[in-house]
Coordinates of C-alpha atoms in Angstrom, one line a residue:
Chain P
X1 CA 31.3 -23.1 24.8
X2 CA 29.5 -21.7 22.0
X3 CA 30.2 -23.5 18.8
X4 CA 32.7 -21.4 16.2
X5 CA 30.9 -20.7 13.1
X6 CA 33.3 -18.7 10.6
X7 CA 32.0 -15.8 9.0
X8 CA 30.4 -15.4 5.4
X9 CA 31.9 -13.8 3.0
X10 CA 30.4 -13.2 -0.2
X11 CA 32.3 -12.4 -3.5
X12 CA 30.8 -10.9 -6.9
X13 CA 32.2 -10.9 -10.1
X14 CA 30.9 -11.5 -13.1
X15 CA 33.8 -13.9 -14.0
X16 CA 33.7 -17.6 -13.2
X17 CA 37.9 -17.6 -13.5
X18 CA 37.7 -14.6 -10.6
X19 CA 35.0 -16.3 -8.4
X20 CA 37.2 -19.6 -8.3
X21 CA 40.5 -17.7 -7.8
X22 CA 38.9 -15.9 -4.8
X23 CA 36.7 -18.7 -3.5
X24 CA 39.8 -21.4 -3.7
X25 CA 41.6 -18.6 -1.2
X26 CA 39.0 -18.0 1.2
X27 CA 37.0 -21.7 1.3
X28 CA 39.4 -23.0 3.7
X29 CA 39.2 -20.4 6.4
X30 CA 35.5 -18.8 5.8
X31 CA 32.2 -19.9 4.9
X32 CA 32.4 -18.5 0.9
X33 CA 29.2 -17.7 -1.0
X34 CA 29.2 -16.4 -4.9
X35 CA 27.5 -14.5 -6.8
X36 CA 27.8 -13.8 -11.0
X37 CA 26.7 -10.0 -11.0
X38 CA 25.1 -7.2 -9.2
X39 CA 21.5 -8.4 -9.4
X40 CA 22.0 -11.9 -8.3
X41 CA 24.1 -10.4 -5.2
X42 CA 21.6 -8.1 -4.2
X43 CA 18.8 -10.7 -4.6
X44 CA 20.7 -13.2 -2.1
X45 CA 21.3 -10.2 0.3
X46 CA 17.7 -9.1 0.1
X47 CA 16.5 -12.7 0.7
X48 CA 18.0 -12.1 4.5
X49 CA 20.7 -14.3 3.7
X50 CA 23.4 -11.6 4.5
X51 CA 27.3 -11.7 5.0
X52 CA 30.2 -10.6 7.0
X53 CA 31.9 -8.8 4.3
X54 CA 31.7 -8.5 0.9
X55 CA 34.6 -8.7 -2.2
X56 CA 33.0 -6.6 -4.9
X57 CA 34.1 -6.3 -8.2
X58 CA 33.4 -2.9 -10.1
X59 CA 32.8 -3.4 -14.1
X60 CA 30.2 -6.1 -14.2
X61 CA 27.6 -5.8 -17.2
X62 CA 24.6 -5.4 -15.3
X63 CA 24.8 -3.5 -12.5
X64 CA 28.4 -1.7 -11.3
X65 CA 29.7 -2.7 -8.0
X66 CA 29.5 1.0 -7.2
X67 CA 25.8 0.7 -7.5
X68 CA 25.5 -2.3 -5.6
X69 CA 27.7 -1.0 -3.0
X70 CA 25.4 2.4 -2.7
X71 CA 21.5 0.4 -2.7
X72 CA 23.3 -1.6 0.2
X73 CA 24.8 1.2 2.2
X74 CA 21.4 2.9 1.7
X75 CA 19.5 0.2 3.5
X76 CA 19.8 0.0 7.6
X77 CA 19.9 -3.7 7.7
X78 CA 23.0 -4.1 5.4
X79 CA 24.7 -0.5 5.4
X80 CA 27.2 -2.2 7.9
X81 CA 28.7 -4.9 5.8
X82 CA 32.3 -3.7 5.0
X83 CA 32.6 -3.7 1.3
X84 CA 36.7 -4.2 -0.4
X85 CA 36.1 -4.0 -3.9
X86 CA 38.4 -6.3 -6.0
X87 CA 39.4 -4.7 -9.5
X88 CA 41.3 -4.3 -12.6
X89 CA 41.2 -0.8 -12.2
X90 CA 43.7 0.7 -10.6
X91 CA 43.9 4.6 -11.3
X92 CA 44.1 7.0 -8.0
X93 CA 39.9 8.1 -8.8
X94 CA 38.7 5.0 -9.4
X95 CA 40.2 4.1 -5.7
X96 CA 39.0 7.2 -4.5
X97 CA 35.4 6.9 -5.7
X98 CA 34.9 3.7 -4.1
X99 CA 36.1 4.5 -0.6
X100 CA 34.3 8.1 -1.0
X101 CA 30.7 5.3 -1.1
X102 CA 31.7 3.7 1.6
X103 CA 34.3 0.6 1.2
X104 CA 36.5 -0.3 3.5
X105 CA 39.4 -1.4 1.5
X106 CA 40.7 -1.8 -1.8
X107 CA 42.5 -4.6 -3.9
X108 CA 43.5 -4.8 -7.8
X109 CA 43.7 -7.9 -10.1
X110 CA 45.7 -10.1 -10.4
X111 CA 44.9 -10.6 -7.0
X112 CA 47.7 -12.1 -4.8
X113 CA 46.1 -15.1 -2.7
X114 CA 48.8 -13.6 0.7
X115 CA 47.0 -9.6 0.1
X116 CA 43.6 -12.0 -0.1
X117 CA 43.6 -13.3 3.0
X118 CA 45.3 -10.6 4.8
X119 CA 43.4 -7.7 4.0
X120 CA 39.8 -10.2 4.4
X121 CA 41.5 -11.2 7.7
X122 CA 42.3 -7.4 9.0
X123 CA 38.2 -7.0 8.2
X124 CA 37.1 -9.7 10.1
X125 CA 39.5 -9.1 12.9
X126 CA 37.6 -6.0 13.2
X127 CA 34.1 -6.9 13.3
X128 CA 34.9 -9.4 15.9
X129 CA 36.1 -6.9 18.0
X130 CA 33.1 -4.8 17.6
X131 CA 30.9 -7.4 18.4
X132 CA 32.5 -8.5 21.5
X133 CA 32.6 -4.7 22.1
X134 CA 29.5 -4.1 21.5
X135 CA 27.9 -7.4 23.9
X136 CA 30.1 -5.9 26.7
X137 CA 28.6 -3.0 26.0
X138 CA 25.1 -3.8 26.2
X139 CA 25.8 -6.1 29.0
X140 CA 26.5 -3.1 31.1
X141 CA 24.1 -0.6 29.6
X142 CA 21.4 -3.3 30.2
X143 CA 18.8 -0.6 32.0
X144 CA 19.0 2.0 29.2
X145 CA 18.4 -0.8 26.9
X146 CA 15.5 -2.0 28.4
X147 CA 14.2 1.6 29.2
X148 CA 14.6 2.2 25.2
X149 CA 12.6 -0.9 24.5
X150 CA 9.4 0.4 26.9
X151 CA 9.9 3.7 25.4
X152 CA 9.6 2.4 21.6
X153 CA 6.5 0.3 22.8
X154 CA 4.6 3.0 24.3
X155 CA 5.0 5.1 21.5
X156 CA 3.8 2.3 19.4
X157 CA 1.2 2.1 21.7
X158 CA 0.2 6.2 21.2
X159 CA -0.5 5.1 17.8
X160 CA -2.2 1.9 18.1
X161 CA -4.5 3.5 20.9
X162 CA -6.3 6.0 18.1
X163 CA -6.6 3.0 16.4
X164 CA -8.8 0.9 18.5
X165 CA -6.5 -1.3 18.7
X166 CA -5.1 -2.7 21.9
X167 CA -1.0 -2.9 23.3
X168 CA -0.5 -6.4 23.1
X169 CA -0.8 -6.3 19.3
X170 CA 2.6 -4.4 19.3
X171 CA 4.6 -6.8 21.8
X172 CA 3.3 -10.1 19.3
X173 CA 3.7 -8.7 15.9
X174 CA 7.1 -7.6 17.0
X175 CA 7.2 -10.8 18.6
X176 CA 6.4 -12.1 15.0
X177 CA 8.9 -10.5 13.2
X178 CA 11.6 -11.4 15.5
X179 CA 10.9 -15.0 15.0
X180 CA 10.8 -14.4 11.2
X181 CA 14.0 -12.2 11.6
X182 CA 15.8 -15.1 13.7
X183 CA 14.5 -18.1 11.3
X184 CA 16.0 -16.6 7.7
X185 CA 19.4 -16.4 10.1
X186 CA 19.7 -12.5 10.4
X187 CA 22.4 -11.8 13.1
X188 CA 21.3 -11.2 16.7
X189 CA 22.3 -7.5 16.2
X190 CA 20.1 -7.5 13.0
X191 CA 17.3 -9.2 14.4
X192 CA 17.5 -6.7 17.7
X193 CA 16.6 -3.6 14.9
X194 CA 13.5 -5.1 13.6
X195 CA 12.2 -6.3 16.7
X196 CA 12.5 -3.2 18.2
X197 CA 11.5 -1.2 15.3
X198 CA 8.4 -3.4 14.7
X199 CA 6.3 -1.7 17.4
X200 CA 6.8 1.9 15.4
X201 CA 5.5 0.4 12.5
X202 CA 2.2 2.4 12.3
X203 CA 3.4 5.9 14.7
X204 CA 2.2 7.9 11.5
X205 CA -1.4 7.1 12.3
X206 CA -0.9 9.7 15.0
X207 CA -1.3 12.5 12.6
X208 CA -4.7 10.7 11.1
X209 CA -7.8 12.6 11.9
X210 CA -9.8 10.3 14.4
X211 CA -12.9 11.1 12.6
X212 CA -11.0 8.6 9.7
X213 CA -9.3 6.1 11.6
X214 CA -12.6 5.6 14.1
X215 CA -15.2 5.5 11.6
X216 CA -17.2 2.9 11.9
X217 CA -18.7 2.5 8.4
X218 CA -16.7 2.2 5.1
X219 CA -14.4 4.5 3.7
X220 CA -14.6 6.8 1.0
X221 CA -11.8 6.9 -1.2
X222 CA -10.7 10.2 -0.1
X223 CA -10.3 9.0 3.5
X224 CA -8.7 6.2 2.0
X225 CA -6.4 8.6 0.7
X226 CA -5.9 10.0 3.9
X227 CA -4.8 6.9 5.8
X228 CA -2.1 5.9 3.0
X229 CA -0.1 8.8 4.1
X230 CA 0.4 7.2 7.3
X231 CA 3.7 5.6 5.8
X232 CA 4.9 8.6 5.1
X233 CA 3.9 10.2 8.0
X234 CA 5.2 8.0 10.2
X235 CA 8.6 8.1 8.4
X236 CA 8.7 12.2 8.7
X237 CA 7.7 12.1 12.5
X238 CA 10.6 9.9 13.0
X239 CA 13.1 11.5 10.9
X240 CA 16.2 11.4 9.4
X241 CA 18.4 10.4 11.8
X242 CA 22.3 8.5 12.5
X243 CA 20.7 5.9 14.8
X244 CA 20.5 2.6 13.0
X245 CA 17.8 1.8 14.8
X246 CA 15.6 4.9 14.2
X247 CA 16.8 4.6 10.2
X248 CA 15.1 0.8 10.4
X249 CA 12.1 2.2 12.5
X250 CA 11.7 4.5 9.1
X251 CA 12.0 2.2 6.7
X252 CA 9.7 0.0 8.4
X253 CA 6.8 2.8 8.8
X254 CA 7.6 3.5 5.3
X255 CA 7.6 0.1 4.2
X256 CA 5.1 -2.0 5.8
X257 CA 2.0 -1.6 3.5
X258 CA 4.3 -2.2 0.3
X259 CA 2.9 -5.3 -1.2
X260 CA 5.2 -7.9 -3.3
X261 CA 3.2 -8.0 -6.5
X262 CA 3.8 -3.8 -6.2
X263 CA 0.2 -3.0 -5.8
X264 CA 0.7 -1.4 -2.4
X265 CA 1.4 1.9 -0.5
X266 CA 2.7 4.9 -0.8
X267 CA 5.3 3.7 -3.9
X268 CA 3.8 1.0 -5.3
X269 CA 7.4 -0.7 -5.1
X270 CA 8.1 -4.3 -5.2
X271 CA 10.0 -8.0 -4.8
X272 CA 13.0 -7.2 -3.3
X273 CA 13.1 -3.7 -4.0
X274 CA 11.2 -3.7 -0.5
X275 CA 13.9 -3.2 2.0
X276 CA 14.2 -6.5 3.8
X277 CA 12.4 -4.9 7.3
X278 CA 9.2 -4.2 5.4
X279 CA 8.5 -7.4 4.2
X280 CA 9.2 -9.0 7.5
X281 CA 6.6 -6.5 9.3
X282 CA 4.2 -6.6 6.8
X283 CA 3.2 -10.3 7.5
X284 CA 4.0 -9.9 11.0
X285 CA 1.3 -6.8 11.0
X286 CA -1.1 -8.8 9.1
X287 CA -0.9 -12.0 10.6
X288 CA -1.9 -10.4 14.1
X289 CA -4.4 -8.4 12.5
X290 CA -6.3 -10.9 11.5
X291 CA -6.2 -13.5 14.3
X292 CA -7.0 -10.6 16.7
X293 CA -10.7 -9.4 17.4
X294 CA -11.4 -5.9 16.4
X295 CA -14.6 -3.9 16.4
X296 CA -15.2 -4.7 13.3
X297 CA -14.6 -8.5 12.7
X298 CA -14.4 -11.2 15.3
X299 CA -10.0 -13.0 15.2
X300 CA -9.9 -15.3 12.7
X301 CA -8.6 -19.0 13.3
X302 CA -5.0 -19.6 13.1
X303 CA -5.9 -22.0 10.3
X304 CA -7.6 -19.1 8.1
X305 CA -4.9 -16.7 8.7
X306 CA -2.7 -19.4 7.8
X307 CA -4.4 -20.1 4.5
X308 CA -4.7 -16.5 4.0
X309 CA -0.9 -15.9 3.7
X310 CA -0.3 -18.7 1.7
X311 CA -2.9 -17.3 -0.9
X312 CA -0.7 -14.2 -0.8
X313 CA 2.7 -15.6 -1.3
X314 CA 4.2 -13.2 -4.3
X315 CA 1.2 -11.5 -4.2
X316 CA 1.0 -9.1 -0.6
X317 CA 4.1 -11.0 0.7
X318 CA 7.2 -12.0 0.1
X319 CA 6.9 -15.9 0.1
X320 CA 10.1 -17.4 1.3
X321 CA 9.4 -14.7 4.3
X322 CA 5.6 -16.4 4.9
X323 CA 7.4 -20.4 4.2
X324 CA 10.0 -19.8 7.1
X325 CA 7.1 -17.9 9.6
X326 CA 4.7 -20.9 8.9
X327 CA 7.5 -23.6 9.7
X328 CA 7.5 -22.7 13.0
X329 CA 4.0 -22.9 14.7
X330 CA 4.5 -23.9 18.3
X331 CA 6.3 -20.6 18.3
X332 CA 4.0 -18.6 16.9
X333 CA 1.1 -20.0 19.0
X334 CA 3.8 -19.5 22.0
X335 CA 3.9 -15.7 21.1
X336 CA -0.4 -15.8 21.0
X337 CA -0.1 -17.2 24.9
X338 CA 2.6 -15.2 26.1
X339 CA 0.4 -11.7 24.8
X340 CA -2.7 -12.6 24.9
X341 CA -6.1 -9.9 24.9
Chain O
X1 CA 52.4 -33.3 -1.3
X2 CA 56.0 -32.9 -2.2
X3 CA 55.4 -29.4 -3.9
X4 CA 53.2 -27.7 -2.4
X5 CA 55.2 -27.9 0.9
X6 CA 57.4 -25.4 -0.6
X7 CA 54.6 -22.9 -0.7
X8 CA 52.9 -20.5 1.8
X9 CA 51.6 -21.9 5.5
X10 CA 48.1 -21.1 3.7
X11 CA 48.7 -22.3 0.4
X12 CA 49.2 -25.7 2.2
X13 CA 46.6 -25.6 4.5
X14 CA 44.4 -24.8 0.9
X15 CA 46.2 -27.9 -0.5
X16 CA 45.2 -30.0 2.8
X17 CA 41.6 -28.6 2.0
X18 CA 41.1 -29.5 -1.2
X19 CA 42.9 -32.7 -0.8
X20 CA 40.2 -33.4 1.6
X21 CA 37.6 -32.3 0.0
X22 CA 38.1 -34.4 -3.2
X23 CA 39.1 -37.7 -1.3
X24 CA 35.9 -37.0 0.9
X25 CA 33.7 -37.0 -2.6
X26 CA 35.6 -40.2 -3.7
X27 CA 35.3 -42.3 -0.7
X28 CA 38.6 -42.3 0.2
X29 CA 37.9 -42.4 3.4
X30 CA 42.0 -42.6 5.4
X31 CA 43.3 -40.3 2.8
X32 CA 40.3 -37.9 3.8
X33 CA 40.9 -38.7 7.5
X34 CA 44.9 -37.7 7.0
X35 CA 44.1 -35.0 4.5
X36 CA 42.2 -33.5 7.9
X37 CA 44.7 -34.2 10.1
X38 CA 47.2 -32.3 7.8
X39 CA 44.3 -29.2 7.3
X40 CA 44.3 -28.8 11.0
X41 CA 47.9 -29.5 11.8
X42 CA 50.3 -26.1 12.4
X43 CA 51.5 -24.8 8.9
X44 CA 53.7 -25.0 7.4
X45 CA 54.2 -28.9 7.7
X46 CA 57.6 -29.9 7.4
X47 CA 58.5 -32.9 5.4
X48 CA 59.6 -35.0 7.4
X49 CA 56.3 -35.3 9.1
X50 CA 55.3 -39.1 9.0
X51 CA 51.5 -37.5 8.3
X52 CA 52.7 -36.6 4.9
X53 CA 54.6 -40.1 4.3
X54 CA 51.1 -41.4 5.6
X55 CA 49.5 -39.5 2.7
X56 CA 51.8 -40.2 0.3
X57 CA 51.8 -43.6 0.8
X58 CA 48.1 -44.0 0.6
X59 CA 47.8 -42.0 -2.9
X60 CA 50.2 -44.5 -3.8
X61 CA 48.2 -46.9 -2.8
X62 CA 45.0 -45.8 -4.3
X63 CA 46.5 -45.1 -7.5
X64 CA 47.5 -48.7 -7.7
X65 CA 44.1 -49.7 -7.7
X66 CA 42.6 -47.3 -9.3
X67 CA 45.2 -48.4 -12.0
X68 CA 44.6 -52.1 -11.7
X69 CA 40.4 -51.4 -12.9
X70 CA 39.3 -52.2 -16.2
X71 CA 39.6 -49.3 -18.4
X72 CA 35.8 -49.8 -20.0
X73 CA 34.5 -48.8 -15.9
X74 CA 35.6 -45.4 -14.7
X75 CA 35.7 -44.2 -11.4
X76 CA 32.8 -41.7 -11.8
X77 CA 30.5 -44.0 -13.9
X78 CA 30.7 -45.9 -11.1
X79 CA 29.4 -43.7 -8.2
X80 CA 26.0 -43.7 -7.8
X81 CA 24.3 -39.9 -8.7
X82 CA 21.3 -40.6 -5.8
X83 CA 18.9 -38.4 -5.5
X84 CA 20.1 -37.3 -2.2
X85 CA 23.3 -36.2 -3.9
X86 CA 21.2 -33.8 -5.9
X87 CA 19.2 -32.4 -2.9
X88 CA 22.1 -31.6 -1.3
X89 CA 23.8 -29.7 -3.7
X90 CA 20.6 -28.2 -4.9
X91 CA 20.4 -26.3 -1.2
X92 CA 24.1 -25.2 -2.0
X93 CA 23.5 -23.9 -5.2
X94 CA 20.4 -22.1 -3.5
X95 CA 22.1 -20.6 -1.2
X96 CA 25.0 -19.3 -3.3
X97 CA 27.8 -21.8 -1.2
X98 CA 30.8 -22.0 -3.0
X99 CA 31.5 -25.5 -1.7
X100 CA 29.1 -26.5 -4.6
X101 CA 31.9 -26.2 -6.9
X102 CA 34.1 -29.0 -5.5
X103 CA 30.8 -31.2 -5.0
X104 CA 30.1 -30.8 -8.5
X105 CA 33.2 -32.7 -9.2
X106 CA 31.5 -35.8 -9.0
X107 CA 28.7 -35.2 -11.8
X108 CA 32.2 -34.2 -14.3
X109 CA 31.8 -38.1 -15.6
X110 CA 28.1 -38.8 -15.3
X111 CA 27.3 -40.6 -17.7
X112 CA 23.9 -38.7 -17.8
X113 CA 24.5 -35.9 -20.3
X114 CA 22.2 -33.0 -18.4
X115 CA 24.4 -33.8 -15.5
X116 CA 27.2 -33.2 -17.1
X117 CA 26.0 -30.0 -18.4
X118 CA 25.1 -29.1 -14.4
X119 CA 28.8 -29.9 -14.3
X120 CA 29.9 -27.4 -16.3
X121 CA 27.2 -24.9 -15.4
X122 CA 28.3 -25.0 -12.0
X123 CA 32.0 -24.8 -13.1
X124 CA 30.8 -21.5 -14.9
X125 CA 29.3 -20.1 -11.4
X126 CA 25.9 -20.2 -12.9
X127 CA 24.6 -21.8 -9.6
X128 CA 20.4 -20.6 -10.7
X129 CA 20.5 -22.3 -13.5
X130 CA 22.4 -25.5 -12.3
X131 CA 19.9 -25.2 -9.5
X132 CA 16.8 -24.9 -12.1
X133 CA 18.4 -27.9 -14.3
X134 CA 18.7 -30.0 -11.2
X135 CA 15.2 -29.6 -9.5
X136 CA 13.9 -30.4 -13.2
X137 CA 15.9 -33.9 -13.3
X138 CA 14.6 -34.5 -9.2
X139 CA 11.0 -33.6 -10.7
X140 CA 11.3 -36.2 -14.2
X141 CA 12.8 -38.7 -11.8
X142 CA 9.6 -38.6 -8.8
X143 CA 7.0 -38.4 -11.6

């Protein structure tokens, strides 16, 4: 039998009296985490440390719950996590506002410790149903899943061909990023997304001119201008769509040549304002890159590629990311086995 | 216990809980082995359950000694702040785990003052800084 682990449930407020009000109702059925304000939520969410359900407060002096509840429903990895905000206000807009962004329920202080528990226990009750529903499901969908996964992969592939580069580096970067994924403790649905969006990380080189991507010399910066836009590229070939997975797929292409410090591609955006998915492909990308032979360079030892992204913790990558992806070795050195040249 | 048995099946269980949780901190180790029983027993409890004469008779117990020390030692002066303590709830505080509020419990007497002040930090949910204050104190303490 598998081991019952209760579910997370996070609560924000920006007052200490709330948070222990709230925590002292929940602690004894659910594993309670807390956060002071907006920022510091959305900096333990964007670390990958991510939780069932959320109580949200609205008013808080930094940034509103409203605001914290759109970033997170804009974002594929966390736009599931059913939001109740928990507030003073109680007027009939101020209701209607937040469910219009996307919460799932609603209660006003003075919170009663009975409404608490019942309304966190109605959410839970539902997202345990939609797990099991949603294992049964793949469990008997289990040919169209694989079929999906070869599908994403050759596609991947399509891209990585103009690129000189050869189809195993898809199946171990994703292979990568899964590990990272499952080693910061993402869920297994969570993990699933970026391991099967990894491989479409770089599908916008498909509309770079061969005559940039193949060159053999240096680049001018023009061309170098002409291979950034394979972020954005990417991201417009595979659209705009409902499909969680083909939203993480484009966030991912967006993403992936972001660096932490800011000083990457095409926004220049940084930290944790890099959707979780990015920063995990990034060093997965990278890390393959340069322990594989190319053309132009001969596959660096792991030991050099290791050093390498530890020189560019905070700087290219996020550093807790590249900590937890170095902690596990054998693993990674499994992957280089199982998908080798 | 007599009290709280009037409340809620959960407000009980919450009682059981906490009950647990401080006597766990403290060392009491029978009062935090009933206080579980109780936590997982059906709710509500009734009161004539010997489990809660068990508990009862055991806070009576531990209050007589507790009475019977010399009033220059308290409890928490007492307890030993190791290092290992500190680790611990440093990786709570890290990872935003509410449970770090009961822990801190045990640093409320300290009779270091910046561990009292992680006290109250912690008390005012202001786990990065209680965090920052605490991996300074490990870092004066190894060097």
């Amino acid at each position: 039998m598998i081991p019952y682990t209760p579910e997370t449930v996070l609560i924000v407020d920006d007052s200490p009296e709330n948070l222990m009000v709230l925590s002292e109702i929940l602690k004894p059925f659910y594993k309670v985490k807390v956060a002071t304000g907006g920022a510091k939520a959305l900096n333990l969410i964007a670390s990958g440390d991510i939780p069932d359900l959320i109580l949200l407060d609205i008013m808080m002096p930094d940034i509103s719950g409203y605001d914290v509840c759109k970033k997170l429903k804009n974002d594929p990895m966390t736009r599931n996590i059913p939001i109740i905000f928990v507030t003073a206000l109680s007027d009939y807009t101020n209701e209607e506002e937040g469910l219009h962004l996307g919460a799932v329920d609603y209660i006003t202080k003075p919170v009663n410790s009975s409404i608490v528990l019942a309304r966190v226990n109605t959410q839970i009750t539902l997202l345990r149903n939609q797990h099991n529903l949603e294992q049964k499901l793949q469990e008997r969908t289990e040919e169209i899943v694989l079929t999906r996964m070869e599908v994403i992969r050759q596609l991947g592939r399509a891209a990585e061909f103009k690129d000189n580069e050869t189809g195993t580096h898809i199946l171990r970067m994703s292979a990568y990023a899964k590990l990272i994924a499952q080693k910061i403790g993402l869920d297994n649905a969570r993990t699933e997304l970026i391991y099967l969006s990894a491989p479409m990380h770089d599908i916008g080189k498909i509309g770079t001119p061969d005559a940039v991507l193949q060159k053999p010399g240096p680049l001018t910066p023009e061309e170098w201008e002409v291979i950034r836009k394979h972020p954005k590229q990417g991201a417009d070939i595979i659209g705009n769509h409902h499909s969680l997975l083909l939203q993480t797929a484009r966030v991912v292409s967006l993403t992936h040549h972001e660096r932490f410090d800011g000083t990457g591609y095409p926004n220049g955006i940084k930290g944790y304002d890099i959707p979780l998915a990015g920063r995990i492909v990034a060093i997965a990308d990278v890390f393959d890159a340069l322990t594989s032979k190319r053309p132009y360079k001969d596959a660096w030892s792991i030991e050099r590629a290791v050093e390498y992204l530890l020189a560019q913790k905070g700087k290219h990558f996020d550093g807790e990311l590249v900590d937890t992806f170095l902690q596990h070795m054998d693993e990674i050195q499994a992957i280089m086995m199982q998908f080798k040249d | 216990m007599n009290q709280p048995l009037n409340g809620s099946a959960d407000s009980q269980k919450r009682l059981c809980h906490t009950l647990k949780s401080v006597a766990a901190m403290l060392g009491m180790t029978y009062l935090t082995q009933l206080s579980r029983e109780a936590e997982l027993s059906v709710h509500p409890i009734s009161r004539e359950n010997p489990l809660i004469e068990n508990i009862d008779n055991e806070i009576e117990r531990l209050g007589l000694l507790i009475n019977a020390m010399p009033e220059e030692a308290s409890v928490a002066d007492s307890v030993l702040i190791s290092s290992a303590i500190l680790d611990k709830l440093l990786l709570k505080l890290r990872n935003a785990d509410a449970t770090a509020y009961d822990d801190a419990t045990i640093l409320q007497n300290a009779s270091d003052k910046e561990l009292v002040h992680v006290y109250e930090l912690i008390q005012r949910f202001e786990f990065d800084e209680a965090a920052r204050l605490i991996e300074h104190l490990l870092h004066k303490e190894n060097t």
